[in-house]
PDB file of C-alpha atoms and ligand atoms in Angstrom:
ATOM      1  CA  MET E  20       0.000   0.000   0.000  1.00  0.00           C
ATOM      2  CA  ARG E  21       1.250   3.455  -0.886  1.00  0.00           C
ATOM      3  CA  GLN E  22       1.764   5.958   1.912  1.00  0.00           C
ATOM      4  CA  ARG E  23       0.239   9.393   1.303  1.00  0.00           C
ATOM      5  CA  LEU E  24       2.810  12.179   1.307  1.00  0.00           C
ATOM      6  CA  ALA E  25       2.511  15.988   1.453  1.00  0.00           C
ATOM      7  CA  VAL E  26       5.624  17.963   0.515  1.00  0.00           C
ATOM      8  CA  GLY E  27       6.024  21.716   0.821  1.00  0.00           C
ATOM      9  CA  ASN E  28       8.096  23.463  -1.842  1.00  0.00           C
ATOM     10  CA  TRP E  29       9.117  26.779  -0.341  1.00  0.00           C
ATOM     11  CA  LYS E  30      10.749  27.968  -3.586  1.00  0.00           C
ATOM     12  CA  MET E  31      12.832  31.137  -2.984  1.00  0.00           C
ATOM     13  CA  HIS E  32      10.891  32.287   0.045  1.00  0.00           C
ATOM     14  CA  GLY E  33      11.681  32.612   3.729  1.00  0.00           C
ATOM     15  CA  SER E  34      13.971  34.224   6.249  1.00  0.00           C
ATOM     16  CA  LEU E  35      15.445  32.868   9.459  1.00  0.00           C
ATOM     17  CA  PRO E  36      12.731  34.328  11.732  1.00  0.00           C
ATOM     18  CA  GLU E  37       9.840  33.500   9.372  1.00  0.00           C
ATOM     19  CA  ASN E  38      11.097  29.945   8.944  1.00  0.00           C
ATOM     20  CA  ARG E  39      11.407  29.499  12.686  1.00  0.00           C
ATOM     21  CA  SER E  40       7.736  30.124  13.335  1.00  0.00           C
ATOM     22  CA  LEU E  41       6.620  28.205  10.247  1.00  0.00           C
ATOM     23  CA  LEU E  42       8.721  25.151  11.119  1.00  0.00           C
ATOM     24  CA  ASP E  43       7.635  25.178  14.759  1.00  0.00           C
ATOM     25  CA  ALA E  44       3.981  25.371  13.758  1.00  0.00           C
ATOM     26  CA  ILE E  45       4.358  22.546  11.212  1.00  0.00           C
ATOM     27  CA  VAL E  46       6.076  20.309  13.777  1.00  0.00           C
ATOM     28  CA  ALA E  47       3.231  20.899  16.222  1.00  0.00           C
ATOM     29  CA  GLY E  48       0.562  20.364  13.558  1.00  0.00           C
ATOM     30  CA  ALA E  49       2.189  17.237  12.161  1.00  0.00           C
ATOM     31  CA  ALA E  50       2.496  15.574  15.549  1.00  0.00           C
ATOM     32  CA  GLY E  51      -1.020  14.208  15.182  1.00  0.00           C
ATOM     33  CA  LEU E  52      -0.462  12.564  11.776  1.00  0.00           C
ATOM     34  CA  ARG E  53      -1.099   8.867  12.032  1.00  0.00           C
ATOM     35  CA  ARG E  54      -0.439   7.431   8.595  1.00  0.00           C
ATOM     36  CA  ALA E  55       0.661  10.016   6.081  1.00  0.00           C
ATOM     37  CA  ALA E  56       4.151  11.479   5.815  1.00  0.00           C
ATOM     38  CA  CYS E  57       5.100  15.104   5.308  1.00  0.00           C
ATOM     39  CA  ALA E  58       8.191  17.055   4.370  1.00  0.00           C
ATOM     40  CA  VAL E  59       9.393  20.533   3.451  1.00  0.00           C
ATOM     41  CA  CYS E  60      11.882  21.379   0.704  1.00  0.00           C
ATOM     42  CA  VAL E  61      13.649  24.580   1.703  1.00  0.00           C
ATOM     43  CA  PRO E  62      16.259  26.867   0.101  1.00  0.00           C
ATOM     44  CA  PHE E  63      19.841  25.589   0.560  1.00  0.00           C
ATOM     45  CA  PRO E  64      20.919  28.147   3.206  1.00  0.00           C
ATOM     46  CA  TYR E  65      18.073  27.060   5.474  1.00  0.00           C
ATOM     47  CA  LEU E  66      18.852  23.346   5.504  1.00  0.00           C
ATOM     48  CA  ALA E  67      20.735  23.566   8.803  1.00  0.00           C
ATOM     49  CA  GLN E  68      17.838  25.459  10.340  1.00  0.00           C
ATOM     50  CA  ALA E  69      15.352  22.884   9.030  1.00  0.00           C
ATOM     51  CA  GLN E  70      17.528  20.071  10.339  1.00  0.00           C
ATOM     52  CA  SER E  71      17.700  21.477  13.850  1.00  0.00           C
ATOM     53  CA  ALA E  72      13.998  22.404  13.950  1.00  0.00           C
ATOM     54  CA  LEU E  73      12.699  19.142  12.456  1.00  0.00           C
ATOM     55  CA  ALA E  74      15.059  16.441  13.750  1.00  0.00           C
ATOM     56  CA  GLY E  75      13.081  13.945  15.799  1.00  0.00           C
ATOM     57  CA  SER E  76       9.730  15.246  14.483  1.00  0.00           C
ATOM     58  CA  LYS E  77       7.339  13.690  11.980  1.00  0.00           C
ATOM     59  CA  VAL E  78       8.432  16.212   9.355  1.00  0.00           C
ATOM     60  CA  ALA E  79      11.210  15.290   6.942  1.00  0.00           C
ATOM     61  CA  TRP E  80      13.120  17.883   4.950  1.00  0.00           C
ATOM     62  CA  GLY E  81      14.911  18.278   1.686  1.00  0.00           C
ATOM     63  CA  ALA E  82      16.216  20.622  -0.990  1.00  0.00           C
ATOM     64  CA  GLN E  83      14.791  21.938  -4.241  1.00  0.00           C
ATOM     65  CA  ASN E  84      17.657  21.170  -6.586  1.00  0.00           C
ATOM     66  CA  VAL E  85      20.879  19.166  -6.727  1.00  0.00           C
ATOM     67  CA  SER E  86      23.871  18.925  -9.026  1.00  0.00           C
ATOM     68  CA  GLN E  87      24.154  15.916 -11.274  1.00  0.00           C
ATOM     69  CA  HIS E  88      27.901  15.897 -10.496  1.00  0.00           C
ATOM     70  CA  PRO E  89      29.389  14.394  -7.343  1.00  0.00           C
ATOM     71  CA  ARG E  90      32.044  17.104  -6.853  1.00  0.00           C
ATOM     72  CA  GLY E  91      34.323  19.415  -8.747  1.00  0.00           C
ATOM     73  CA  ALA E  92      34.667  22.813 -10.345  1.00  0.00           C
ATOM     74  CA  PHE E  93      30.952  23.640 -10.620  1.00  0.00           C
ATOM     75  CA  THR E  94      30.660  27.076  -9.067  1.00  0.00           C
ATOM     76  CA  GLY E  95      27.353  27.644  -7.342  1.00  0.00           C
ATOM     77  CA  GLU E  96      26.277  23.998  -7.424  1.00  0.00           C
ATOM     78  CA  VAL E  97      25.426  21.749  -4.454  1.00  0.00           C
ATOM     79  CA  SER E  98      26.033  17.998  -4.463  1.00  0.00           C
ATOM     80  CA  ALA E  99      23.738  15.258  -3.226  1.00  0.00           C
ATOM     81  CA  ALA E 100      26.332  14.193  -0.638  1.00  0.00           C
ATOM     82  CA  MET E 101      26.261  17.729   0.802  1.00  0.00           C
ATOM     83  CA  LEU E 102      22.475  17.507   1.133  1.00  0.00           C
ATOM     84  CA  ARG E 103      22.849  14.223   2.969  1.00  0.00           C
ATOM     85  CA  GLU E 104      25.192  15.887   5.443  1.00  0.00           C
ATOM     86  CA  PHE E 105      22.297  18.130   6.443  1.00  0.00           C
ATOM     87  CA  GLY E 106      19.975  15.197   6.968  1.00  0.00           C
ATOM     88  CA  CYS E 107      17.933  15.697   3.800  1.00  0.00           C
ATOM     89  CA  ARG E 108      15.678  12.848   2.850  1.00  0.00           C
ATOM     90  CA  TYR E 109      14.217  14.373  -0.316  1.00  0.00           C
ATOM     91  CA  VAL E 110      15.276  16.573  -3.180  1.00  0.00           C
ATOM     92  CA  LEU E 111      13.064  18.024  -5.889  1.00  0.00           C
ATOM     93  CA  VAL E 112      14.343  17.322  -9.369  1.00  0.00           C
ATOM     94  CA  GLY E 113      13.111  18.751 -12.653  1.00  0.00           C
ATOM     95  CA  HIS E 114      10.580  21.193 -11.239  1.00  0.00           C
ATOM     96  CA  SER E 115       8.994  23.048 -14.151  1.00  0.00           C
ATOM     97  CA  GLU E 116      10.635  26.277 -12.976  1.00  0.00           C
ATOM     98  CA  ARG E 117      14.024  24.557 -13.287  1.00  0.00           C
ATOM     99  CA  ARG E 118      13.096  23.184 -16.699  1.00  0.00           C
ATOM    100  CA  GLN E 119      11.666  26.463 -18.016  1.00  0.00           C
ATOM    101  CA  LEU E 120      13.810  29.131 -16.352  1.00  0.00           C
ATOM    102  CA  PHE E 121      17.105  27.282 -16.011  1.00  0.00           C
ATOM    103  CA  GLY E 122      17.065  25.149 -19.144  1.00  0.00           C
ATOM    104  CA  GLU E 123      17.056  21.718 -17.514  1.00  0.00           C
ATOM    105  CA  ASP E 124      16.246  19.090 -20.128  1.00  0.00           C
ATOM    106  CA  ASP E 125      15.095  15.502 -19.661  1.00  0.00           C
ATOM    107  CA  ALA E 126      18.671  14.164 -19.675  1.00  0.00           C
ATOM    108  CA  THR E 127      19.803  16.637 -16.997  1.00  0.00           C
ATOM    109  CA  VAL E 128      16.775  15.878 -14.854  1.00  0.00           C
ATOM    110  CA  ALA E 129      17.430  12.146 -15.132  1.00  0.00           C
ATOM    111  CA  ALA E 130      21.113  12.643 -14.242  1.00  0.00           C
ATOM    112  CA  LYS E 131      20.163  14.697 -11.195  1.00  0.00           C
ATOM    113  CA  ALA E 132      17.724  12.015 -10.039  1.00  0.00           C
ATOM    114  CA  GLY E 133      20.491   9.438 -10.455  1.00  0.00           C
ATOM    115  CA  ALA E 134      22.930  11.538  -8.435  1.00  0.00           C
ATOM    116  CA  ALA E 135      20.347  11.924  -5.665  1.00  0.00           C
ATOM    117  CA  LEU E 136      19.731   8.177  -5.511  1.00  0.00           C
ATOM    118  CA  ALA E 137      23.444   7.417  -5.477  1.00  0.00           C
ATOM    119  CA  ALA E 138      23.802   9.548  -2.345  1.00  0.00           C
ATOM    120  CA  GLY E 139      20.842   7.914  -0.595  1.00  0.00           C
ATOM    121  CA  LEU E 140      18.345  10.712  -1.199  1.00  0.00           C
ATOM    122  CA  THR E 141      14.809  10.238  -2.489  1.00  0.00           C
ATOM    123  CA  PRO E 142      14.381  12.334  -5.634  1.00  0.00           C
ATOM    124  CA  ILE E 143      10.933  13.814  -6.190  1.00  0.00           C
ATOM    125  CA  VAL E 144      10.935  13.961  -9.973  1.00  0.00           C
ATOM    126  CA  CYS E 145       8.542  16.544 -11.394  1.00  0.00           C
ATOM    127  CA  VAL E 146       6.815  16.218 -14.744  1.00  0.00           C
ATOM    128  CA  GLY E 147       3.977  18.121 -16.381  1.00  0.00           C
ATOM    129  CA  GLU E 148       2.658  19.767 -19.524  1.00  0.00           C
ATOM    130  CA  THR E 149       2.217  23.444 -20.382  1.00  0.00           C
ATOM    131  CA  LEU E 150      -1.153  24.987 -21.168  1.00  0.00           C
ATOM    132  CA  ALA E 151      -0.364  25.003 -24.898  1.00  0.00           C
ATOM    133  CA  GLU E 152       0.521  21.309 -24.718  1.00  0.00           C
ATOM    134  CA  ARG E 153      -2.703  20.457 -22.880  1.00  0.00           C
ATOM    135  CA  GLU E 154      -4.761  22.467 -25.335  1.00  0.00           C
ATOM    136  CA  GLY E 155      -2.870  20.790 -28.172  1.00  0.00           C
ATOM    137  CA  ASN E 156      -3.887  17.387 -26.763  1.00  0.00           C
ATOM    138  CA  VAL E 157      -0.298  16.255 -26.273  1.00  0.00           C
ATOM    139  CA  THR E 158      -0.337  15.958 -22.466  1.00  0.00           C
ATOM    140  CA  GLU E 159       0.275  12.210 -22.506  1.00  0.00           C
ATOM    141  CA  GLU E 160       2.966  12.523 -25.136  1.00  0.00           C
ATOM    142  CA  VAL E 161       4.837  15.189 -23.134  1.00  0.00           C
ATOM    143  CA  VAL E 162       4.441  13.597 -19.712  1.00  0.00           C
ATOM    144  CA  GLY E 163       5.165  10.169 -21.198  1.00  0.00           C
ATOM    145  CA  ARG E 164       8.417  11.448 -22.673  1.00  0.00           C
ATOM    146  CA  GLN E 165       9.475  13.073 -19.387  1.00  0.00           C
ATOM    147  CA  VAL E 166       8.688   9.921 -17.407  1.00  0.00           C
ATOM    148  CA  ALA E 167      10.383   7.647 -19.944  1.00  0.00           C
ATOM    149  CA  ALA E 168      13.606   9.666 -19.790  1.00  0.00           C
ATOM    150  CA  VAL E 169      13.793   9.163 -16.029  1.00  0.00           C
ATOM    151  CA  ALA E 170      12.724   5.520 -16.217  1.00  0.00           C
ATOM    152  CA  ASP E 171      15.336   4.760 -18.891  1.00  0.00           C
ATOM    153  CA  ALA E 172      18.078   6.337 -16.794  1.00  0.00           C
ATOM    154  CA  LEU E 173      17.107   4.986 -13.373  1.00  0.00           C
ATOM    155  CA  GLY E 174      15.608   1.618 -14.244  1.00  0.00           C
ATOM    156  CA  ALA E 175      12.840   0.039 -12.200  1.00  0.00           C
ATOM    157  CA  GLY E 176      15.094  -0.245  -9.144  1.00  0.00           C
ATOM    158  CA  GLY E 177      15.866   3.463  -9.157  1.00  0.00           C
ATOM    159  CA  LEU E 178      12.254   4.445  -9.692  1.00  0.00           C
ATOM    160  CA  ALA E 179      11.210   2.223  -6.812  1.00  0.00           C
ATOM    161  CA  ALA E 180      13.338   4.451  -4.562  1.00  0.00           C
ATOM    162  CA  SER E 181      11.946   7.680  -6.053  1.00  0.00           C
ATOM    163  CA  VAL E 182       8.764   9.737  -5.911  1.00  0.00           C
ATOM    164  CA  LEU E 183       7.098  11.281  -8.972  1.00  0.00           C
ATOM    165  CA  ALA E 184       5.164  14.535  -8.964  1.00  0.00           C
ATOM    166  CA  TYR E 185       2.720  15.406 -11.724  1.00  0.00           C
ATOM    167  CA  GLU E 186       2.545  19.180 -11.888  1.00  0.00           C
ATOM    168  CA  PRO E 187       0.710  20.670 -14.843  1.00  0.00           C
ATOM    169  CA  VAL E 188       2.599  23.886 -15.553  1.00  0.00           C
ATOM    170  CA  TRP E 189      -0.648  25.820 -16.076  1.00  0.00           C
ATOM    171  CA  ALA E 190      -1.718  24.998 -12.520  1.00  0.00           C
ATOM    172  CA  ILE E 191       1.477  26.079 -10.750  1.00  0.00           C
ATOM    173  CA  GLY E 192       1.124  29.314  -8.835  1.00  0.00           C
ATOM    174  CA  THR E 193      -1.909  30.267 -10.890  1.00  0.00           C
ATOM    175  CA  GLY E 194      -4.661  29.302  -8.486  1.00  0.00           C
ATOM    176  CA  LYS E 195      -5.971  27.106 -11.324  1.00  0.00           C
ATOM    177  CA  THR E 196      -5.962  23.592  -9.915  1.00  0.00           C
ATOM    178  CA  ALA E 197      -6.394  20.557 -12.128  1.00  0.00           C
ATOM    179  CA  THR E 198      -9.703  18.920 -11.342  1.00  0.00           C
ATOM    180  CA  PRO E 199      -9.399  15.698  -9.375  1.00  0.00           C
ATOM    181  CA  GLU E 200     -10.490  13.891 -12.569  1.00  0.00           C
ATOM    182  CA  GLN E 201      -7.805  15.584 -14.673  1.00  0.00           C
ATOM    183  CA  ALA E 202      -5.150  14.747 -12.086  1.00  0.00           C
ATOM    184  CA  GLN E 203      -6.333  11.166 -11.732  1.00  0.00           C
ATOM    185  CA  ALA E 204      -6.318  10.648 -15.499  1.00  0.00           C
ATOM    186  CA  VAL E 205      -2.662  11.658 -15.829  1.00  0.00           C
ATOM    187  CA  HIS E 206      -1.604   9.789 -12.688  1.00  0.00           C
ATOM    188  CA  ALA E 207      -3.244   6.626 -13.999  1.00  0.00           C
ATOM    189  CA  PHE E 208      -1.572   7.170 -17.359  1.00  0.00           C
ATOM    190  CA  ILE E 209       1.862   7.450 -15.695  1.00  0.00           C
ATOM    191  CA  ARG E 210       1.278   4.391 -13.531  1.00  0.00           C
ATOM    192  CA  GLY E 211       0.113   2.431 -16.563  1.00  0.00           C
ATOM    193  CA  GLN E 212       3.147   3.501 -18.553  1.00  0.00           C
ATOM    194  CA  LEU E 213       5.482   2.344 -15.788  1.00  0.00           C
ATOM    195  CA  ALA E 214       3.543  -0.885 -15.264  1.00  0.00           C
ATOM    196  CA  GLY E 215       4.707  -1.788 -18.748  1.00  0.00           C
ATOM    197  CA  ARG E 216       8.241  -1.808 -17.339  1.00  0.00           C
ATOM    198  CA  ASP E 217       7.624  -3.282 -13.891  1.00  0.00           C
ATOM    199  CA  GLY E 218       4.167  -3.867 -12.451  1.00  0.00           C
ATOM    200  CA  LYS E 219       5.274  -4.173  -8.837  1.00  0.00           C
ATOM    201  CA  MET E 220       7.312  -0.961  -8.931  1.00  0.00           C
ATOM    202  CA  ALA E 221       4.489   0.940 -10.660  1.00  0.00           C
ATOM    203  CA  ALA E 222       1.925  -0.212  -8.114  1.00  0.00           C
ATOM    204  CA  ALA E 223       4.134   0.904  -5.221  1.00  0.00           C
ATOM    205  CA  LEU E 224       5.331   4.227  -6.664  1.00  0.00           C
ATOM    206  CA  GLN E 225       4.126   7.391  -4.910  1.00  0.00           C
ATOM    207  CA  ILE E 226       2.814   9.886  -7.478  1.00  0.00           C
ATOM    208  CA  LEU E 227       2.076  13.326  -6.019  1.00  0.00           C
ATOM    209  CA  TYR E 228      -0.075  16.001  -7.609  1.00  0.00           C
ATOM    210  CA  GLY E 229       1.155  19.610  -7.609  1.00  0.00           C
ATOM    211  CA  GLY E 230      -0.319  22.860  -8.843  1.00  0.00           C
ATOM    212  CA  SER E 231      -2.357  25.165  -6.593  1.00  0.00           C
ATOM    213  CA  VAL E 232      -3.029  22.520  -3.946  1.00  0.00           C
ATOM    214  CA  LYS E 233      -4.747  24.202  -0.999  1.00  0.00           C
ATOM    215  CA  ALA E 234      -6.486  23.167   2.180  1.00  0.00           C
ATOM    216  CA  SER E 235      -9.797  23.606   0.365  1.00  0.00           C
ATOM    217  CA  ASN E 236      -9.064  21.195  -2.521  1.00  0.00           C
ATOM    218  CA  ALA E 237      -6.567  18.720  -1.034  1.00  0.00           C
ATOM    219  CA  ALA E 238      -9.091  16.179   0.234  1.00  0.00           C
ATOM    220  CA  GLU E 239     -10.845  15.735  -3.117  1.00  0.00           C
ATOM    221  CA  LEU E 240      -7.531  15.435  -4.968  1.00  0.00           C
ATOM    222  CA  PHE E 241      -6.058  12.950  -2.494  1.00  0.00           C
ATOM    223  CA  ALA E 242      -9.236  10.863  -2.593  1.00  0.00           C
ATOM    224  CA  LYS E 243      -8.410   9.795  -6.144  1.00  0.00           C
ATOM    225  CA  ALA E 244      -7.047   6.285  -6.502  1.00  0.00           C
ATOM    226  CA  ASP E 245      -3.716   7.203  -8.078  1.00  0.00           C
ATOM    227  CA  VAL E 246      -3.080  10.536  -6.331  1.00  0.00           C
ATOM    228  CA  ASP E 247      -0.799   9.715  -3.422  1.00  0.00           C
ATOM    229  CA  GLY E 248      -0.460  13.195  -1.985  1.00  0.00           C
ATOM    230  CA  GLY E 249       0.656  16.656  -2.987  1.00  0.00           C
ATOM    231  CA  LEU E 250       3.597  18.875  -3.807  1.00  0.00           C
ATOM    232  CA  VAL E 251       2.570  22.248  -2.434  1.00  0.00           C
ATOM    233  CA  GLY E 252       4.027  25.662  -3.243  1.00  0.00           C
ATOM    234  CA  GLY E 253       2.259  28.806  -2.059  1.00  0.00           C
ATOM    235  CA  ALA E 254       0.038  27.076   0.504  1.00  0.00           C
ATOM    236  CA  ALA E 255       3.101  25.494   2.136  1.00  0.00           C
ATOM    237  CA  LEU E 256       4.204  28.935   3.349  1.00  0.00           C
ATOM    238  CA  VAL E 257       1.113  29.287   5.520  1.00  0.00           C
ATOM    239  CA  ALA E 258       1.344  26.969   8.511  1.00  0.00           C
ATOM    240  CA  GLN E 259      -2.367  26.330   8.951  1.00  0.00           C
ATOM    241  CA  GLU E 260      -2.858  25.694   5.218  1.00  0.00           C
ATOM    242  CA  PHE E 261       0.023  23.246   5.027  1.00  0.00           C
ATOM    243  CA  ILE E 262      -1.016  21.438   8.193  1.00  0.00           C
ATOM    244  CA  ALA E 263      -4.554  21.086   6.852  1.00  0.00           C
ATOM    245  CA  ILE E 264      -3.140  19.614   3.616  1.00  0.00           C
ATOM    246  CA  CYS E 265      -1.025  17.137   5.618  1.00  0.00           C
ATOM    247  CA  LYS E 266      -4.135  16.179   7.577  1.00  0.00           C
ATOM    248  CA  ALA E 267      -6.073  15.706   4.320  1.00  0.00           C
ATOM    249  CA  ALA E 268      -3.314  13.312   3.201  1.00  0.00           C
ATOM    250  CA  ASP E 269      -3.590  11.515   6.532  1.00  0.00           C
ATOM    251  CA  SER E 270      -7.366  11.132   6.233  1.00  0.00           C
ATOM    252  CA  ALA E 271      -7.094   9.945   2.626  1.00  0.00           C
ATOM    253  CA  GLN E 272      -4.668   7.183   3.625  1.00  0.00           C
ATOM    254  CA  PRO E 273      -6.418   3.829   3.843  1.00  0.00           C
ATOM    255  CA  ASP E 274      -5.814   1.929   7.075  1.00  0.00           C
TER     256      ASP E 274
HETATM  257  P1  PGA Q 314       1.794  26.037  -6.146  1.00  0.00           P
HETATM  258  O1  PGA Q 314       3.240  25.442  -6.541  1.00  0.00           O
HETATM  259  O2  PGA Q 314       1.220  25.115  -5.109  1.00  0.00           O
HETATM  260  O3  PGA Q 314       2.082  27.411  -5.609  1.00  0.00           O
HETATM  261  O4  PGA Q 314       0.974  26.044  -7.383  1.00  0.00           O
HETATM  262  C1  PGA Q 314       3.441  24.069  -6.662  1.00  0.00           C
HETATM  263  C2  PGA Q 314       4.857  23.793  -7.070  1.00  0.00           C
HETATM  264  O5  PGA Q 314       5.429  24.586  -7.828  1.00  0.00           O
HETATM  265  O6  PGA Q 314       5.450  22.776  -6.667  1.00  0.00           O
END
């Protein structure tokens, strides 16, 4: 059975004092979770703060990007081993903002996921179509290509140790959430695609939905059979919103 998971993506937001109160509130709110898991992916400079605030709590933490290289002359980059030193469990890979604004292609995303796995991190690999692609009826083609690139590089064993996040680009930060039916359709498509490679891995793989997840829509999204939780941007910066989303994941988790 797949555990439900709610992950906050803070993006480039926060400050030491703001984070302190947000992290403390999330720890308190997450204490009552019985089945679901939750995590926050914070900017690199705040990893030490997240580690000290969250260690021993029900909240895991991670980063939002990682180098595909293990070490070397890559100014400004951060390796997966460095993230491990700060207790990270997760790292986002291939977020649409990385793909669109920083030119990350499928091969780079796959290499980053591989580097994360090699260091013992769980990559949360993000895929999703743009509005033009959805309107052009090529959602499955685009998402299928993104998923295949990662599956080819990682193999079934690597995917079994990863998490996928379906984030339609048109729903990110726009307040325009995919309907539960739209999300479910793509999640089922991804799971079906991967079942063609390895049925057991596909059945066990956590596939999160992301794109304007809020406390008010989380329960209906997470109720869908193939939606195993959420990757949450804006709403993850508001403690009560994020806690409510974690609780929705908890309630959606079958016993
Ligand atoms: P959003 O962001 O929840 O603000 O739409 C989601 C994401 O980018 O992961």
